[in-house]
Amino acid sequence: MRINVALVGNPNVGKTSLLNHIAGTTLRVGNWAGTTVEKKEGKAFYKGYEIYLVDLPGIYSLEPFSEAEQMARDYLLSQKPDVVVNVLETPNMERDLLLTAELLEMELPTVIALNMLDEARRLGIEVDKEKLSELLGIKVVQTNGRTGEGKRELLEAIVQTYEQKIKPFPLKYSQTLEEYLSKVEGNTKFEKIRKAQEVYGEDFDRLLKDERFAFAHGLFYKVVKKVNQGAFDLTDSLDKLLLHPVFGLFFFLFLMFLMFKIAFDFSAPWMEWLDGFMNNFISPLIVYLLGESLLSRFLSEAVVGGVGFVLTFLPLIASILFILSLLEFSGYLPRVAFLMDGLMHRFGLHGTGFIPLLLGFGCNVPAIMASRIMETKRDKLLVLAMVPFMSCPARLVVFSFFAVLFFPNPALVIFLLYLFGVLVAFLTSFLLQKLVYRGSLHHMILELPPYRLPALKLVLRITWAHVKHFIYRAGTLIFAVSVILWAMLNLPPGISNPKDSVAGHVGRALVPIFKPMGLEDWRITTSLIPAFLAREIVLSSMAVIYSVEEGKKEEFEPRKALQEQGVAFVNALKESFLNLLNPMPKALEVKEEHSQLKSAVKNSMNPAQALAFMVFILLYTSCLGTVAVLQEEGGTKFALLFLAYSFAVAWVSGVIAYKLLSIL
Amino acid sequence: MLEKVEVGKKVKVLDIEGKEDSIKKLQAMGIRKGKVLEVVQKLGRSIVVKVDHSKIAISKSLAQKIKVQ
């Protein structure tokens, strides 16, 4: 038997922590179908029932102010959960009871969980839960999301409420309001209210609002006892520093620096090691075991390459989501919105947008996943459309190759390219605000919850849920497309030169498109095809197509190769910790590679063409990982439209860059 | 107006103007007529107030609509 349970409550009341304690490893994250709102779900087994819990978005009211309230309301009405668990933050009960009143109007089987028991105790707040239960006619349990205290009682209450179909007593409002309601039809109080709102309009609305507040207020005073005035409040003292106009900003920037370092520098050696392990060990091992054939090449290059490619994202995603969850559950994140609001507002965004945009410089993929911290759909989509223009290390590899080769002061060229990317991001956001998301920026209204020490287990579990989600959803897409790209380069069977492959033909067909930016060489257009996987691949694929680098044919010896991988692992371990000690962000360093390719490219391009090519690579979303997570976060239509848009912008900018430099 | 209140001061809400969604949300979050607000911090365009046990950051443009004493 399955019991469907919906967790409903205000933001920051600890619903997710509670869900984590109940659901354990079954906790899953995703998006609500067709929306950008995050969905968390999980299940527990208790007394023979499978209790399926879904965490509805945190809301203060069921009145549809935004997508979140609309979604919660629609879910409750259409899915009719077997039991609604209304989670309350005990210290803020008076406020939270407004939502409770609205839920009770729906007349669904309901349980109240008074959460944050420990904080309430500290503040000297006591709640008479028996009395609350008596007054409302439903089960009331006390819980502590941090420790999991009260978890069993909650499950017991859910099962009993389900078995006995315990519905709340019908709410009684004042006589005036009830008179209005008696004149309309409806099965539940909620339906009647909806009707009455249509019929009587504003007067009724105002009365209803006052009545709900009065109900919440009255109930609060009946069941809550303040034992003593709250003593020392840590949150208040911390906020004196962390919200301070100077120190607060300074601290935030320091925190961002740390996040950047840990996420990118710490994980870079692991990504490199994973890449090496797959390509220099597993791949040759397969060929060694199966012998040379198209099949063994397919397995070793396409399959292992694809899996390895997906895996290399994991250290990054895990570390960024770990830190983000830490910031989120500690209560710090909304404070960023306050601190950065002055800067970001100029660009039509709320302050929180600063974080994903900054992370974009490290890697667009986790930066796009970080857009989940945005408070509204509008803000989230704007950030999604901006992040891919933030230049990342993959682009830097390409820039430094061409800039050093063709320009007297490459550092300046690279710096200008980074700047241009940022400029295009803001122009894109500006354009979207003018065309799609019209109307001024919504006022910021954001609760700053008390600082809480996040439970490590919770943060780890959420991180893991995100990593798993990435593997299942984005990972499969990345893998599939990478196999297709491999096939394009290696089919039809038996070809020895990329010129004859499917990709070579497509590349030649693409030449007229790239001609206006001076790129007439089929070898360049063809190298863009595998580079859709990731931008830096453009160099290695050029090397192959220009046939300057023969595939290394070293004798493969499993035992020796395994030993090498072991040594590389130890080095990666050492390097990742050393990187943490180095104060400079390592993500901005460049390595020298492809020296033989240099002369070949130097002979076939001029500076104007090289600049056009770099501008194109900067702006065009030639990154499968980015497209995959864009699809996950913004939807398929959004991802495809964005891909086309980025191509158009890149093309126009490339043509302009070429023409400008040709004239000069 | 709440916007003009100095940091550290406590004031009582007299009235909140407007009917738009953001006003309704403010009320649902506990900023209502008769409540006592403490201004915790101000920075650029925004202001943080404390009401009961919760802190809320709001735009000054919205704070303009909150009449206080």
Tab-separated table of C-alpha atoms in Angstrom, chain A residues 28 41 110 121 243 312 316 347 371 472 482 495 531 541 550 591-592 611 658:
chain	number	residue	atom	x	y	z
A	28	ARG	CA	15.919	12.385	-5.254
A	41	GLU	CA	11.064	13.477	-3.300
A	110	THR	CA	-3.586	16.884	7.349
A	121	ARG	CA	13.434	25.896	23.040
A	243	LEU	CA	25.408	42.082	6.387
A	312	THR	CA	35.193	14.097	-15.784
A	316	LEU	CA	33.315	19.617	-10.483
A	347	PHE	CA	21.779	44.492	-15.041
A	371	SER	CA	21.169	28.701	-11.341
A	472	TYR	CA	20.977	9.885	-15.459
A	482	SER	CA	29.461	11.958	-28.151
A	495	ILE	CA	38.481	5.431	-44.057
A	531	ALA	CA	34.573	20.453	-30.899
A	541	SER	CA	40.931	17.539	-33.865
A	550	GLU	CA	50.158	10.842	-35.733
A	591	LYS	CA	49.619	24.947	-20.562
A	592	GLU	CA	51.714	24.759	-23.728
A	611	LEU	CA	40.379	36.634	-34.348
A	658	TYR	CA	37.054	39.656	-39.453
